[in-house]
GROMACS .gro file of C-alpha atoms in nm:
model
   88
    1MET     CA    1  10.339  10.444  11.734
    2ASN     CA    2  10.670  10.521  11.568
    3TYR     CA    3  10.780  10.159  11.597
    4LEU     CA    4  10.472  10.052  11.398
    5HIS     CA    5  10.576  10.284  11.115
    6HIS     CA    6  10.924  10.128  11.112
    7THR     CA    7  10.772   9.780  11.126
    8SER     CA    8  10.540   9.858  10.837
    9PHE     CA    9  10.826  10.001  10.634
   10GLY     CA   10  11.038   9.691  10.705
   11ILE     CA   11  10.758   9.458  10.599
   12GLY     CA   12  10.712   9.659  10.279
   13VAL     CA   13  11.083   9.642  10.201
   14LEU     CA   14  11.077   9.268  10.268
   15GLY     CA   15  10.790   9.230  10.021
   16VAL     CA   16  10.983   9.416   9.752
   17LEU     CA   17  11.294   9.207   9.820
   18VAL     CA   18  11.094   8.884   9.790
   19ILE     CA   19  10.954   8.996   9.454
   20CYS     CA   20  11.299   9.102   9.328
   21PHE     CA   21  11.451   8.772   9.441
   22GLY     CA   22  11.176   8.578   9.265
   23VAL     CA   23  11.223   8.774   8.944
   24LEU     CA   24  11.600   8.713   8.950
   25CYS     CA   25  11.550   8.340   9.011
   26GLY     CA   26  11.288   8.330   8.739
   27LEU     CA   27  11.516   8.512   8.496
   28ALA     CA   28  11.797   8.266   8.561
   29ARG     CA   29  11.564   7.970   8.506
   30PHE     CA   30  11.419   8.133   8.194
   31ILE     CA   31  11.762   8.183   8.038
   32ARG     CA   32  11.864   7.826   8.123
   33SER     CA   33  11.539   7.692   7.979
   34GLU     CA   34  11.573   7.891   7.657
   35LEU     CA   35  11.930   7.772   7.612
   36HIS     CA   36  11.809   7.413   7.645
   37ALA     CA   37  11.527   7.487   7.399
   38ALA     CA   38  11.777   7.625   7.148
   39ARG     CA   39  11.960   7.290   7.169
   40GLY     CA   40  11.637   7.110   7.084
   41ALA     CA   41  11.530   6.990   7.429
   42ASN     CA   42  11.167   6.975   7.534
   43VAL     CA   43  11.126   7.252   7.795
   44ASP     CA   44  10.750   7.251   7.849
   45GLU     CA   45  10.783   7.121   8.205
   46ASP     CA   46  11.059   7.373   8.280
   47ARG     CA   47  10.840   7.660   8.158
   48ARG     CA   48  10.548   7.539   8.368
   49ASN     CA   49  10.771   7.520   8.676
   50LEU     CA   50  10.904   7.868   8.598
   51ARG     CA   51  10.552   8.013   8.592
   52HIS     CA   52  10.472   7.846   8.925
   53LEU     CA   53  10.795   7.972   9.082
   54LEU     CA   54  10.747   8.328   8.963
   55GLY     CA   55  10.381   8.329   9.065
   56TYR     CA   56  10.473   8.201   9.411
   57TYR     CA   57  10.723   8.479   9.474
   58LEU     CA   58  10.494   8.747   9.332
   59LEU     CA   59  10.206   8.641   9.553
   60LEU     CA   60  10.425   8.612   9.862
   61GLY     CA   61  10.573   8.957   9.805
   62LEU     CA   62  10.230   9.109   9.746
   63GLU     CA   63  10.103   8.956  10.069
   64PHE     CA   64  10.386   9.129  10.257
   65LEU     CA   65  10.300   9.459  10.087
   66ILE     CA   66   9.932   9.422  10.176
   67ALA     CA   67  10.027   9.351  10.538
   68ALA     CA   68  10.236   9.671  10.542
   69ASP     CA   69   9.939   9.868  10.401
   70ILE     CA   70   9.708   9.726  10.666
   71ILE     CA   71   9.947   9.830  10.943
   72ASP     CA   72   9.978  10.181  10.792
   73THR     CA   73   9.600  10.212  10.771
   74LEU     CA   74   9.561  10.108  11.135
   75MET     CA   75   9.808  10.377  11.243
   76LYS     CA   76   9.647  10.670  11.060
   77PRO     CA   77   9.314  10.576  10.907
   78SER     CA   78   9.184  10.831  10.660
   79VAL     CA   79   8.876  10.787  10.446
   80GLN     CA   80   9.086  10.730  10.135
   81ASP     CA   81   9.303  10.470  10.311
   82LEU     CA   82   8.996  10.285  10.435
   83ILE     CA   83   8.847  10.281  10.084
   84VAL     CA   84   9.171  10.141   9.941
   85LEU     CA   85   9.191   9.880  10.215
   86GLY     CA   86   8.826   9.788  10.158
   87THR     CA   87   8.884   9.737   9.786
   88ILE     CA   88   9.186   9.517   9.855
   0.00000   0.00000   0.00000
């Protein structure tokens, strides 16, 4: 059972890393887009792509975190954990 705890922890860390990577990529694209906007370029398409990119990484990271929570709940199910899992 100890290996499941380590697996769950690893999946959770992976989820956080995916979210952090997405935020960093999104920040770089945002800065580039705003610099182009300051020069007078039309950046509507860039901003739309930025929202899609950031949303993709946020959702992917959250899916990893939910998977880690499900594994934790299967290892030691308490009533509170089952309620949280049921609401998710």
